[in-house]
Structures are given as structure tokens and as C-alpha cells.
CSV table of C-alpha atoms and ligand atoms in Angstrom, one decimal:
chain,number,residue,atom,x,y,z
S,1,MET,CA,0.0,0.0,0.0
S,2,ALA,CA,1.3,3.5,-0.9
S,3,SER,CA,2.7,5.1,2.2
S,4,SER,CA,1.0,8.4,2.0
S,5,ILE,CA,-2.1,8.7,0.0
S,6,LEU,CA,-4.6,11.4,0.3
S,7,ALA,CA,-7.6,9.8,-1.3
S,8,LEU,CA,-10.7,12.0,-1.3
S,9,ILE,CA,-13.6,9.8,-2.2
S,10,PHE,CA,-15.6,12.3,-4.2
S,11,ALA,CA,-17.4,9.3,-5.5
S,12,SER,CA,-19.0,9.2,-2.1
S,13,PHE,CA,-20.8,12.4,-3.0
S,14,LEU,CA,-22.6,10.6,-5.7
S,15,TYR,CA,-22.5,6.9,-5.1
S,16,CYS,CA,-20.7,6.3,-1.8
S,17,SER,CA,-19.0,3.2,-2.9
S,18,SER,CA,-15.7,1.8,-3.6
S,19,VAL,CA,-14.3,2.3,-7.1
S,20,ASP,CA,-12.5,-1.0,-7.7
S,21,ALA,CA,-12.6,-4.1,-9.7
S,22,ASN,CA,-16.1,-4.7,-8.3
S,23,TYR,CA,-17.3,-1.6,-9.8
S,24,ARG,CA,-19.0,-3.4,-12.7
S,25,ARG,CA,-21.0,-5.4,-10.3
S,26,ASN,CA,-22.4,-2.7,-8.2
S,27,PHE,CA,-24.6,-0.5,-10.2
S,28,LEU,CA,-27.1,-2.4,-12.3
S,29,ILE,CA,-30.2,-0.3,-11.8
S,30,ARG,CA,-33.8,-1.2,-12.4
S,31,GLU,CA,-35.1,1.3,-14.7
S,32,SER,CA,-38.7,0.4,-15.5
S,33,GLU,CA,-41.4,-1.8,-14.2
S,34,ALA,CA,-41.1,-4.0,-17.3
S,35,GLU,CA,-37.6,-4.5,-16.6
S,36,ALA,CA,-38.3,-5.1,-12.9
S,37,ASP,CA,-40.8,-7.9,-14.0
S,38,SER,CA,-38.2,-9.6,-16.2
S,39,ILE,CA,-35.7,-9.4,-13.3
S,40,ALA,CA,-38.3,-10.8,-11.0
S,41,ASN,CA,-38.4,-14.0,-12.9
S,42,THR,CA,-34.8,-14.7,-12.8
S,43,LYS,CA,-33.1,-17.2,-10.4
S,44,TYR,CA,-32.6,-15.9,-6.9
S,45,ARG,CA,-34.9,-12.9,-7.6
S,46,THR,CA,-35.7,-10.7,-4.7
S,47,ALA,CA,-39.3,-9.7,-4.1
S,48,TYR,CA,-39.0,-7.0,-1.6
S,49,HIS,CA,-35.4,-6.1,-1.7
S,50,PHE,CA,-34.3,-3.6,-4.5
S,51,GLN,CA,-31.3,-2.8,-6.5
S,52,PRO,CA,-29.4,0.2,-5.3
S,53,LEU,CA,-30.6,3.5,-6.9
S,54,HIS,CA,-28.4,6.2,-5.5
S,55,ASN,CA,-27.2,7.5,-2.3
S,56,TRP,CA,-27.5,11.0,-0.8
S,57,ILE,CA,-25.2,13.4,1.0
S,58,ASN,CA,-25.4,14.1,4.6
S,59,ALA,CA,-24.5,17.7,5.4
S,60,TRP,CA,-25.2,19.5,8.6
S,61,LEU,CA,-25.5,23.2,9.5
S,62,GLY,CA,-23.3,24.6,12.2
S,63,GLN,CA,-24.5,27.5,14.5
S,64,ASP,CA,-22.1,29.7,12.5
S,65,GLY,CA,-24.4,29.2,9.5
S,66,LEU,CA,-21.9,27.1,7.6
S,67,TRP,CA,-22.8,23.8,6.1
S,68,ARG,CA,-20.4,20.9,7.0
S,69,ILE,CA,-19.8,17.7,5.3
S,70,ALA,CA,-17.5,14.8,6.2
S,71,ILE,CA,-15.4,13.1,3.5
S,72,GLY,CA,-13.7,9.8,4.1
S,73,ALA,CA,-9.9,9.5,3.5
S,74,GLU,CA,-6.8,7.6,4.3
S,75,ILE,CA,-3.5,9.3,5.1
S,76,GLY,CA,-0.6,7.0,5.7
S,77,LEU,CA,-2.9,4.2,6.9
S,78,LYS,CA,-4.7,6.5,9.1
S,79,GLY,CA,-8.4,6.5,8.4
S,80,ARG,CA,-10.1,9.9,8.8
S,81,ALA,CA,-13.2,11.9,8.2
S,82,LEU,CA,-12.1,15.2,6.7
S,83,LEU,CA,-14.3,18.1,7.4
S,84,TYR,CA,-15.3,20.6,4.7
S,85,LYS,CA,-17.4,23.7,5.3
S,86,SER,CA,-19.5,25.8,2.9
S,87,GLU,CA,-21.7,28.9,2.9
S,88,ASP,CA,-23.5,28.2,-0.3
S,89,PHE,CA,-23.1,24.4,-0.9
S,90,MET,CA,-21.0,25.3,-4.0
S,91,HIS,CA,-17.6,26.3,-2.5
S,92,TRP,CA,-16.1,24.1,0.1
S,93,VAL,CA,-13.2,24.8,2.3
S,94,GLN,CA,-11.3,22.1,4.2
S,95,ALA,CA,-11.2,22.6,8.0
S,96,ALA,CA,-7.8,22.6,9.6
S,97,ASN,CA,-8.6,19.4,11.6
S,98,PRO,CA,-10.5,16.3,10.7
S,99,LEU,CA,-13.8,15.6,12.3
S,100,HIS,CA,-12.0,12.5,13.6
S,101,ALA,CA,-9.1,10.2,12.7
S,102,THR,CA,-7.6,7.1,14.0
S,103,ASN,CA,-4.4,5.1,13.5
S,104,ARG,CA,-4.1,2.1,11.4
S,105,SER,CA,-7.8,1.7,10.3
S,106,GLY,CA,-7.0,2.2,6.7
S,107,MET,CA,-9.4,3.9,4.1
S,108,TRP,CA,-12.7,5.2,5.5
S,109,GLU,CA,-15.3,5.4,2.8
S,110,CYS,CA,-18.8,6.9,3.0
S,111,PRO,CA,-18.6,8.6,6.5
S,112,ASP,CA,-22.0,9.4,8.0
S,113,PHE,CA,-22.5,11.7,11.0
S,114,TYR,CA,-25.6,12.4,12.9
S,115,TYR,CA,-27.0,12.5,16.4
S,116,LEU,CA,-29.6,10.5,18.3
S,117,ASP,CA,-31.3,11.5,21.4
S,118,GLY,CA,-31.8,9.0,24.3
S,119,LYS,CA,-31.3,9.8,27.9
S,120,GLU,CA,-28.5,12.0,26.6
S,121,ARG,CA,-27.6,13.0,23.1
S,122,LYS,CA,-25.1,10.8,21.3
S,123,TYR,CA,-23.4,11.5,18.0
S,124,VAL,CA,-22.7,8.7,15.6
S,125,LEU,CA,-19.7,8.6,13.4
S,126,LYS,CA,-20.0,5.7,10.8
S,127,MET,CA,-17.2,4.8,8.5
S,128,SER,CA,-17.2,2.0,5.8
S,129,LEU,CA,-13.8,0.3,6.4
S,130,ALA,CA,-12.3,-0.6,3.0
S,131,GLU,CA,-10.0,-3.0,4.7
S,132,THR,CA,-12.7,-5.3,6.2
S,133,GLN,CA,-15.7,-4.3,3.9
S,134,SER,CA,-17.6,-3.5,7.0
S,135,ASP,CA,-19.7,-0.5,8.2
S,136,THR,CA,-18.4,0.4,11.7
S,137,TYR,CA,-19.5,3.2,13.9
S,138,MET,CA,-18.5,5.1,17.0
S,139,LEU,CA,-20.7,6.8,19.6
S,140,GLY,CA,-19.5,9.9,21.3
S,141,GLY,CA,-19.8,13.6,21.7
S,142,TYR,CA,-19.4,16.5,19.4
S,143,ASP,CA,-17.7,19.9,20.2
S,144,GLU,CA,-19.5,22.2,17.9
S,145,ASP,CA,-17.0,25.0,18.5
S,146,LYS,CA,-14.0,23.0,17.7
S,147,ASP,CA,-15.8,20.8,15.2
S,148,VAL,CA,-14.3,17.7,16.7
S,149,PHE,CA,-16.0,14.3,17.4
S,150,SER,CA,-14.7,12.5,20.5
S,151,PRO,CA,-15.6,8.8,20.7
S,152,ASP,CA,-16.7,7.2,24.0
S,153,ASP,CA,-14.5,4.2,23.2
S,154,THR,CA,-11.1,5.2,21.9
S,155,SER,CA,-9.7,1.9,20.9
S,156,ASP,CA,-7.6,1.9,17.7
S,157,ASP,CA,-8.3,-1.8,17.1
S,158,TYR,CA,-10.9,-1.5,14.3
S,159,SER,CA,-11.6,-5.2,14.5
S,160,ILE,CA,-13.6,-4.7,17.6
S,161,TRP,CA,-15.5,-1.5,16.6
S,162,LEU,CA,-19.2,-1.8,16.7
S,163,ARG,CA,-20.9,-2.7,13.4
S,164,TYR,CA,-24.3,-1.9,11.9
S,165,ASP,CA,-24.4,-5.4,10.7
S,166,TYR,CA,-22.1,-8.4,11.2
S,167,GLY,CA,-22.8,-9.9,7.8
S,168,LYS,CA,-22.9,-8.3,4.5
S,169,PHE,CA,-23.7,-4.6,4.7
S,170,TYR,CA,-21.5,-1.8,3.2
S,171,ALA,CA,-21.5,1.7,2.1
S,172,SER,CA,-24.6,2.5,4.0
S,173,LYS,CA,-26.2,5.9,4.5
S,174,THR,CA,-28.9,7.3,6.8
S,175,PHE,CA,-31.3,10.0,6.4
S,176,PHE,CA,-33.7,11.8,8.8
S,177,ASP,CA,-37.3,11.3,7.9
S,178,GLU,CA,-39.0,14.6,8.9
S,179,LYS,CA,-42.4,13.2,8.6
S,180,GLU,CA,-42.0,10.2,10.9
S,181,LYS,CA,-39.2,11.8,13.0
S,182,ARG,CA,-37.0,8.9,12.7
S,183,ARG,CA,-33.4,8.1,11.4
S,184,VAL,CA,-33.5,5.6,8.5
S,185,LEU,CA,-30.6,3.5,7.6
S,186,TRP,CA,-30.0,1.4,4.5
S,187,GLY,CA,-26.9,-0.3,3.1
S,188,TRP,CA,-25.6,-2.2,0.1
S,189,VAL,CA,-25.6,-5.9,0.3
S,190,ASN,CA,-23.5,-7.4,-2.5
S,191,GLU,CA,-23.7,-10.8,-4.0
S,192,SER,CA,-21.9,-13.9,-2.8
S,193,ASP,CA,-22.0,-15.8,-6.1
S,194,ASN,CA,-19.9,-14.7,-9.2
S,195,ILE,CA,-19.9,-12.3,-12.0
S,196,ALA,CA,-21.2,-14.9,-14.6
S,197,ASP,CA,-24.2,-15.4,-12.3
S,198,ASP,CA,-24.8,-11.6,-12.3
S,199,VAL,CA,-24.8,-11.6,-16.0
S,200,THR,CA,-27.4,-14.5,-16.1
S,201,LYS,CA,-29.5,-12.8,-13.4
S,202,GLY,CA,-29.3,-9.4,-15.1
S,203,TRP,CA,-28.6,-7.7,-11.8
S,204,SER,CA,-26.2,-7.6,-9.0
S,205,GLY,CA,-26.3,-6.2,-5.5
S,206,ILE,CA,-29.3,-5.0,-3.5
S,207,GLN,CA,-30.2,-2.5,-0.7
S,208,SER,CA,-31.1,-3.8,2.7
S,209,ILE,CA,-34.6,-3.2,4.0
S,210,PRO,CA,-34.6,0.3,5.4
S,211,ARG,CA,-34.0,0.2,9.2
S,212,VAL,CA,-34.9,2.7,11.9
S,213,VAL,CA,-31.9,3.5,14.0
S,214,THR,CA,-32.2,4.3,17.7
S,215,LEU,CA,-29.9,4.4,20.6
S,216,ASP,CA,-30.0,1.5,23.0
S,217,PRO,CA,-31.2,2.8,26.5
S,218,ASN,CA,-27.7,1.7,27.8
S,219,ALA,CA,-26.2,4.2,25.3
S,220,ARG,CA,-23.5,1.7,24.4
S,221,GLN,CA,-24.7,0.8,21.0
S,222,LEU,CA,-27.4,1.3,18.4
S,223,VAL,CA,-30.5,-0.7,17.9
S,224,GLN,CA,-31.9,-1.3,14.4
S,225,TRP,CA,-35.4,-2.4,13.3
S,226,PRO,CA,-37.0,-2.8,9.8
S,227,VAL,CA,-39.2,0.2,9.0
S,228,LYS,CA,-42.9,-0.4,9.9
S,229,GLU,CA,-43.9,0.1,6.3
S,230,LEU,CA,-42.5,-3.3,5.5
S,231,GLU,CA,-45.4,-4.8,7.5
S,232,LEU,CA,-47.7,-3.7,4.8
S,233,LEU,CA,-46.3,-6.5,2.7
S,234,ARG,CA,-47.2,-9.1,5.3
S,235,ARG,CA,-49.9,-11.5,4.2
S,236,LYS,CA,-51.0,-14.8,5.7
S,237,GLN,CA,-50.0,-15.1,9.3
S,238,ILE,CA,-49.0,-18.2,11.2
S,239,ASP,CA,-49.1,-18.1,14.9
S,240,LEU,CA,-47.5,-20.7,17.1
S,241,HIS,CA,-47.2,-20.8,20.9
S,242,GLU,CA,-45.5,-22.8,23.6
S,243,ILE,CA,-43.5,-25.2,21.6
S,244,GLU,CA,-40.9,-27.0,23.6
S,245,LEU,CA,-37.6,-27.8,21.8
S,246,LYS,CA,-35.6,-30.6,23.3
S,247,LYS,CA,-32.1,-31.5,22.4
S,248,GLY,CA,-32.0,-32.4,18.7
S,249,ASP,CA,-35.5,-31.3,18.0
S,250,PHE,CA,-36.4,-29.5,14.8
S,251,VAL,CA,-39.9,-28.4,14.0
S,252,GLU,CA,-41.1,-27.2,10.7
S,253,ILE,CA,-43.1,-23.9,10.5
S,254,GLU,CA,-45.9,-25.2,8.2
S,255,GLY,CA,-48.6,-23.4,6.4
S,256,LEU,CA,-46.6,-20.6,4.7
S,257,LYS,CA,-47.2,-20.5,1.0
S,258,THR,CA,-43.9,-18.8,0.3
S,259,PRO,CA,-41.3,-19.8,2.9
S,260,ASP,CA,-38.7,-18.2,0.6
S,261,GLN,CA,-40.4,-14.8,0.9
S,262,ALA,CA,-41.3,-14.5,4.5
S,263,ASP,CA,-41.0,-12.5,7.8
S,264,VAL,CA,-40.5,-14.6,10.9
S,265,GLU,CA,-40.5,-13.3,14.5
S,266,VAL,CA,-39.7,-15.7,17.3
S,267,GLU,CA,-39.1,-15.5,21.0
S,268,PHE,CA,-37.2,-18.2,22.8
S,269,GLU,CA,-37.5,-18.7,26.5
S,270,LEU,CA,-34.6,-20.2,28.3
S,271,PRO,CA,-35.7,-21.9,31.5
S,272,ASN,CA,-32.4,-22.9,32.7
S,273,LEU,CA,-29.0,-21.0,32.1
S,274,GLU,CA,-27.2,-22.7,34.9
S,275,THR,CA,-25.6,-25.3,32.7
S,276,ALA,CA,-24.3,-22.9,30.1
S,277,GLU,CA,-20.9,-23.7,28.8
S,278,PRO,CA,-18.0,-21.7,30.2
S,279,PHE,CA,-16.8,-18.8,28.1
S,280,ASP,CA,-13.1,-18.4,27.2
S,281,ALA,CA,-12.0,-14.8,27.3
S,282,ASN,CA,-9.9,-15.4,24.1
S,283,TRP,CA,-13.1,-15.9,22.2
S,284,VAL,CA,-14.1,-12.3,22.6
S,285,LEU,CA,-12.1,-11.1,19.7
S,286,ASP,CA,-13.5,-13.3,17.0
S,287,PRO,CA,-17.2,-14.3,17.2
S,288,PRO,CA,-17.3,-15.4,13.4
S,289,LYS,CA,-14.6,-18.0,14.3
S,290,LEU,CA,-16.5,-19.1,17.3
S,291,CYS,CA,-19.6,-19.5,15.1
S,292,HIS,CA,-17.5,-21.5,12.7
S,293,GLU,CA,-16.2,-23.8,15.3
S,294,LYS,CA,-19.3,-24.1,17.4
S,295,GLY,CA,-22.0,-23.7,14.7
S,296,SER,CA,-25.4,-25.3,14.8
S,297,LEU,CA,-23.8,-28.7,14.1
S,298,ILE,CA,-21.9,-28.9,17.3
S,299,ASN,CA,-24.1,-29.7,20.3
S,300,GLY,CA,-24.0,-27.4,23.1
S,301,LYS,CA,-25.7,-26.8,26.5
S,302,VAL,CA,-27.8,-23.7,26.2
S,303,GLY,CA,-28.0,-23.6,22.4
S,304,PRO,CA,-27.3,-23.6,19.6
S,305,PHE,CA,-31.1,-22.9,19.0
S,306,GLY,CA,-32.8,-20.8,16.3
S,307,LEU,CA,-34.1,-21.0,12.8
S,308,LEU,CA,-33.1,-22.9,9.7
S,309,VAL,CA,-34.3,-21.0,6.7
S,310,LEU,CA,-34.3,-21.5,3.0
S,311,ALA,CA,-34.0,-25.2,4.0
S,312,SER,CA,-34.7,-28.1,1.8
S,313,HIS,CA,-37.2,-30.7,3.1
S,314,ASN,CA,-34.3,-33.2,3.8
S,315,LEU,CA,-32.0,-30.5,5.3
S,316,LYS,CA,-29.4,-31.0,2.6
S,317,GLU,CA,-29.4,-27.2,2.4
S,318,TYR,CA,-30.2,-24.6,5.0
S,319,THR,CA,-29.0,-21.3,6.5
S,320,SER,CA,-29.0,-21.5,10.2
S,321,ILE,CA,-29.5,-18.4,12.4
S,322,SER,CA,-28.8,-19.4,16.0
S,323,PHE,CA,-28.0,-18.3,19.5
S,324,ARG,CA,-25.7,-20.0,22.0
S,325,VAL,CA,-25.3,-18.9,25.6
S,326,PHE,CA,-22.0,-19.0,27.6
S,327,LYS,CA,-21.3,-18.4,31.2
S,328,TYR,CA,-18.4,-16.4,32.5
S,329,ASP,CA,-17.6,-14.8,35.8
S,330,LYS,CA,-19.5,-11.5,35.3
S,331,GLY,CA,-22.5,-13.2,33.8
S,332,TYR,CA,-23.5,-14.5,30.4
S,333,GLN,CA,-22.3,-14.1,26.9
S,334,VAL,CA,-24.7,-14.5,24.0
S,335,LEU,CA,-23.4,-15.5,20.7
S,336,MET,CA,-25.5,-15.0,17.5
S,337,CYS,CA,-24.5,-16.8,14.4
S,338,SER,CA,-25.6,-16.9,10.8
S,339,ASP,CA,-24.0,-19.9,9.2
S,340,GLN,CA,-24.1,-20.1,5.4
S,341,ARG,CA,-21.9,-23.2,5.1
S,342,ARG,CA,-24.8,-25.5,4.2
S,343,SER,CA,-26.8,-22.8,2.4
S,344,SER,CA,-26.3,-24.1,-1.1
S,345,LEU,CA,-25.3,-27.4,-2.7
S,346,ARG,CA,-23.5,-25.1,-5.3
S,347,ALA,CA,-19.8,-25.3,-4.5
S,348,GLU,CA,-18.7,-22.2,-6.2
S,349,VAL,CA,-20.6,-19.6,-4.1
S,350,ASP,CA,-19.1,-17.9,-1.1
S,351,LYS,CA,-20.6,-19.4,2.1
S,352,PRO,CA,-19.1,-17.7,5.1
S,353,THR,CA,-20.0,-17.9,8.8
S,354,TYR,CA,-21.0,-14.7,10.4
S,355,GLY,CA,-21.2,-14.1,14.1
S,356,ALA,CA,-21.6,-11.4,16.8
S,357,PHE,CA,-22.1,-11.1,20.6
S,358,VAL,CA,-25.3,-9.7,21.6
S,359,ASP,CA,-25.4,-7.0,24.3
S,360,THR,CA,-28.5,-8.2,26.1
S,361,ASP,CA,-29.3,-9.1,29.7
S,362,ILE,CA,-30.2,-12.8,29.2
S,363,LYS,CA,-30.2,-13.5,32.9
S,364,LYS,CA,-32.8,-10.8,33.7
S,365,ASP,CA,-35.0,-11.4,30.6
S,366,GLY,CA,-34.7,-15.2,30.5
S,367,LYS,CA,-35.6,-15.0,26.8
S,368,ILE,CA,-34.2,-13.7,23.5
S,369,SER,CA,-36.0,-12.8,20.3
S,370,LEU,CA,-35.1,-13.2,16.7
S,371,ARG,CA,-36.6,-11.7,13.6
S,372,THR,CA,-35.5,-12.9,10.2
S,373,LEU,CA,-36.5,-11.5,6.7
S,374,ILE,CA,-36.2,-14.2,4.1
S,375,ASP,CA,-36.3,-13.1,0.4
S,376,HIS,CA,-35.1,-15.8,-2.0
S,377,SER,CA,-31.4,-15.1,-1.8
S,378,VAL,CA,-31.4,-12.6,1.2
S,379,VAL,CA,-31.5,-13.5,4.9
S,380,GLU,CA,-31.5,-10.4,7.2
S,381,SER,CA,-31.6,-11.2,10.9
S,382,PHE,CA,-32.2,-9.1,13.9
S,383,GLY,CA,-31.3,-10.5,17.3
S,384,ALA,CA,-32.6,-9.3,20.7
S,385,GLU,CA,-35.0,-6.6,19.2
S,386,GLY,CA,-32.2,-5.4,16.8
S,387,ARG,CA,-29.3,-5.3,19.1
S,388,ALA,CA,-27.3,-7.4,16.7
S,389,CYS,CA,-28.0,-7.6,13.0
S,390,ILE,CA,-26.6,-10.0,10.5
S,391,THR,CA,-27.4,-10.0,6.7
S,392,SER,CA,-26.3,-12.7,4.4
S,393,ARG,CA,-26.7,-13.8,0.7
S,394,VAL,CA,-27.4,-17.4,-0.1
S,395,TYR,CA,-28.2,-19.3,-3.2
S,396,PRO,CA,-30.0,-22.5,-2.3
S,397,THR,CA,-30.9,-24.7,-5.2
S,398,SER,CA,-34.0,-25.7,-3.2
S,399,VAL,CA,-35.5,-22.3,-3.9
S,400,VAL,CA,-35.0,-22.9,-7.6
S,401,ARG,CA,-36.6,-26.3,-7.3
S,402,GLY,CA,-39.4,-24.8,-5.4
S,403,ASP,CA,-38.7,-26.7,-2.1
S,404,PRO,CA,-38.1,-24.1,0.5
S,405,HIS,CA,-38.9,-24.7,4.2
S,406,ILE,CA,-38.4,-23.0,7.6
S,407,PHE,CA,-37.6,-25.0,10.7
S,408,THR,CA,-36.9,-24.0,14.4
S,409,PHE,CA,-34.3,-26.2,16.0
S,410,ASN,CA,-32.4,-26.8,19.2
S,411,ASN,CA,-29.1,-28.5,19.4
S,412,GLY,CA,-28.3,-27.8,23.0
S,413,SER,CA,-28.9,-30.2,25.8
S,414,GLU,CA,-31.1,-27.7,27.7
S,415,SER,CA,-34.7,-27.5,26.4
S,416,VAL,CA,-35.8,-24.1,25.1
S,417,LYS,CA,-39.3,-23.0,24.7
S,418,ILE,CA,-40.7,-21.0,21.8
S,419,SER,CA,-43.2,-18.8,23.8
S,420,LYS,CA,-44.4,-17.3,20.5
S,421,LEU,CA,-43.7,-17.4,16.8
S,422,LYS,CA,-45.3,-15.4,14.1
S,423,ALA,CA,-44.5,-15.8,10.5
S,424,TRP,CA,-45.9,-14.1,7.4
S,425,ASN,CA,-45.8,-14.7,3.7
S,426,MET,CA,-44.5,-11.4,2.2
S,427,ALA,CA,-46.1,-9.8,-0.9
S,428,ARG,CA,-43.9,-8.4,-3.6
S,429,ALA,CA,-43.2,-4.8,-3.4
S,430,ARG,CA,-44.2,-2.6,-6.3
S,431,ILE,CA,-41.8,0.1,-7.5
S,432,SER,CA,-43.4,3.1,-9.0
V,501,NAG,C1,-1.3,7.4,16.7
V,501,NAG,O1,0.0,7.4,16.2
V,501,NAG,C2,0.7,8.5,16.6
V,501,NAG,C3,2.1,8.4,16.0
V,501,NAG,O2,2.0,8.0,14.6
V,501,NAG,C4,0.8,8.6,18.1
V,501,NAG,O3,1.6,9.7,18.5
V,501,NAG,C5,-0.5,8.6,18.7
V,501,NAG,O4,-0.4,8.5,20.2
V,501,NAG,C6,-1.4,7.4,18.2
V,501,NAG,N1,-2.7,7.5,18.7
V,501,NAG,C7,-3.3,6.6,19.5
V,501,NAG,C8,-4.6,6.9,19.9
V,501,NAG,O5,-2.7,5.5,19.7
V,502,NAG,C1,-18.8,-8.9,-2.2
V,502,NAG,O1,-18.9,-10.2,-1.9
V,502,NAG,C2,-17.7,-11.0,-2.1
V,502,NAG,C3,-18.2,-12.5,-1.9
V,502,NAG,O2,-19.0,-12.8,-0.9
V,502,NAG,C4,-16.7,-10.5,-1.2
V,502,NAG,O3,-15.5,-11.4,-1.3
V,502,NAG,C5,-16.3,-9.1,-1.5
V,502,NAG,O4,-15.4,-8.6,-0.6
V,502,NAG,C6,-17.5,-8.3,-1.5
V,502,NAG,N1,-17.2,-6.9,-2.0
V,502,NAG,C7,-17.6,-5.9,-1.4
V,502,NAG,C8,-17.2,-4.6,-2.0
V,502,NAG,O5,-18.4,-5.9,-0.4
V,503,NAG,C1,-27.5,-30.9,15.3
V,503,NAG,O1,-26.4,-31.7,15.8
V,503,NAG,C2,-26.4,-33.0,15.1
V,503,NAG,C3,-25.4,-33.8,15.8
V,503,NAG,O2,-24.2,-33.1,15.9
V,503,NAG,C4,-26.1,-32.7,13.6
V,503,NAG,O3,-26.1,-34.0,12.9
V,503,NAG,C5,-27.3,-31.8,13.0
V,503,NAG,O4,-27.0,-31.5,11.7
V,503,NAG,C6,-27.3,-30.6,13.8
V,503,NAG,N1,-28.4,-29.8,13.4
V,503,NAG,C7,-28.3,-28.6,12.8
V,503,NAG,C8,-29.5,-27.8,12.5
V,503,NAG,O5,-27.2,-28.1,12.5
């Protein structure tokens, strides 16, 4: 890597994305309804996820009447958000100091800067790290006079920075919805198959379902939840209650016409946490690795339990979204995994394992919730009411063959109870 590059990503003004070999793949845009219809008939079509259209700029007005905008940059491996000011939105002058910079984090793309009010006001500085292809963020304060953001957590180790989504989710942007008084986030979710597939499909890359972003009451992290408008697409509803899942059980959620185009909300009650496996402090740095080693296949004590989606009837293919609880001196550690390893019989697609720790008080609550949006080749999961989000792209041959199923499962020795489960067929969104 060149030692001292000042890379201003003016592309972020317009597209907020990386300009690299993937460029060809990123911007195939639906232009007309007719085209949308033809796209909808291709393999792994998405019904309520869209191709990316365009992004927007986030500028903010200071008390001095000047507009401000943050631009991502890398200077000698130091990622930074440069600050520019303007009176008229036409002429921009760089401020002496960046809004924020850290050592070693590499190129920051698509910075986003906004605040959220909870018990106290928190500013959010989001950067898309080119190095890890992940959207990370910091919470902190903002000194309006000095134009400096100061994060609550000052760690330079970007591998442990908070992430919007612990799966595929990049180059995201937020906007403030004046009408509903909410901050809405959406991000780009790229494909996990290959360029030849893109050509066959006629499209590549989608936008996540827009999410409302709020501050967790503990002010340590953000919480995300799909916008309520998505619920307008819900059709037939399945309601299940009080299902006990013993070790090795899996129960199909029957009755959905389109299990490959569905919205599932489930709440798991954990009657006994006492036997949870001990947590090794070394695991804290790499939850995806832990998910890889202790995925749904490996029996545990409290968990793994969760959902198997886009599953074939004989479970030759499935994507599992699961939780596993560990005990350590200060309490419990909850691991959430989205495991794509068995998602497709196709060998040539990328099938990673994603994972995150969920900041939730499992001891107090005695339960944990999961919402998963399933859309043919997209699986977006929200753990513990949106405290941990994982999005993945999968290419099950069962979908193409018309054999998709959804199961709940438990592979832990402690029984878990599904206190309630709701699932809906989802209608196709219309683009006008
Ligand atoms: C970043 O690196 C510089 C030297 O390049 C050092 O002086 C500074 O203390 C470092 N900052 C942090 C937060 O480690
Ligand atoms: C897109 O996905 C591929 C395969 O999953 C991955 O290797 C690549 O880094 C991704 N690219 C971007 C820009 O996210
Ligand atoms: C549960 O564990 C068994 C035995 O390890 C394994 O064969 C099975 O595939 C696992 N179930 C899931 C859903 O991974």
C-alpha cells in the first residue's frame, strides 16, 4: 500500500461506494417496471429487496451558519473523516482538523455523521472500512465550536469496533425522515455468487430493508429495526405458541405458501441458564470464528437454537441463524451466528459464517428474540430486538426447485421454549 495517499472519495458524493474491480458489479439499476418484472423471474430474484438506486449526501448546518460535510480519507494508513465547510453548498473549504481520525484503520469510505437522542444526546460517526468491507461506527460527543468528534471508546483496534451489521452490509447511509421523525438506515448488500451469475440474473447487489436506528437505552450501542412500512407486505400469518424444543428437535413452520419470501418473529424462552458452557476470554475477539467452530452442528448446553431458513425438506441445504449462551464470571455471553456453510449445494458460491455477541441481559430477561426476513437469496436477521444484525446472501438450489422450508431447532442439551412465533408470507413490493 502506498505510504501516504490522500484519497478523497468524491465518488461518495454521488455513489458512496468503492471504485474498484467490483465496480462493474455494483450499479445495475432497475429502470422500468417492465424490466423489474423480467428481473423478478430470474433465479434468486428478490421480491422486496431492491437494486441500489443512488445515495445522498449528509451535510449539517453549524451554529455559525456554515454547512459541513465529512469526506472519508486515508492518510498514511490513518483513516479519517475530513471536514469541509461551505456557505452556499458550492464552494467548500477544508477545516484545519478532521472531524475524527484514528491510527491504522485504513481507508474510510462513506462517512456518515448524525446524532440520536436518548437519555443523553449521542453522536454517531460511521465509517465504511475498505480494509474489512464492514460498516463500523462510534458513539460519542461532538464539540460544535472545535468541530471535533470524540468517541466514548477510543480503541484503535478496528476489528472490535461496533458494526451496523455483522454480515454483508456496506457503504450505508442514513437520512432523517422529517415526517416520521426517525433516522432511517440502508446499506448495500453485495452478491456472494460470481460475475457470470450476475450476467445471467441481469442484476447484482441489493439494498437492505430500510431500518430505523435508535440508541440503546444503555447508550453503548445502536439498535436497528426494519421500517414499519415493511409490515404492509405481510400476508397470511402463522401463529404458534408454547413449543418445547428438546435437544436435537427441529420443528417445521408449516402453512406458509412462500417460505422463501417471509418474515419470521420468534421468541425463545430459556428456562435454565445454569448449565451454560464456560466462556473463554480469548473468544471475545473473533465471534465469526467461534460460530465457525461451534456452529449449529456442534451440540452445546444452552444452544445452539434458532431457525433454519431456505432449507430443503431433507435438510441438505439450510442457512441457520442461532444463539448460544455461555457463562463467564461476570454473567452470560450470548453468541448470535448466521451460518451459510450449508446454504447451497452449489460449490462455487461464497458461504461464510458470520457471528456477533449480543449485548443483552439474558439473565434478567430469561428469553431472547429473533426476527428474520427471508427473500429468496437474502437473509436479514435481527437478534434481541435489533441489538445485533446479520445479513447474508445465499443461493439455495431448493429455492430454484421450489422446495423451501423453515424450521426451528435446538441442538443444545437444555430445552428451550418458543413462547411465541409469528410468520408471514410477504407480498412483492411494487416500484413506481
Ligand atoms: C497514533 O499514532 C501516533 C504516531 O503516529 C501517536 O503519536 C498517537 O499517540 C497514536 N494515537 C493513538 C490513539 O494511539
Ligand atoms: C462482495 O462479496 C464477495 C463475496 O462474498 C466478497 O469477497 C467481496 O469482498 C464483497 N465486496 C464488497 C465490495 O463488499
Ligand atoms: C444438530 O447436531 C447434530 C449432531 O451433531 C447434527 O447432525 C445436526 O446436523 C445438527 N443440526 C443442525 C440444524 O445443524
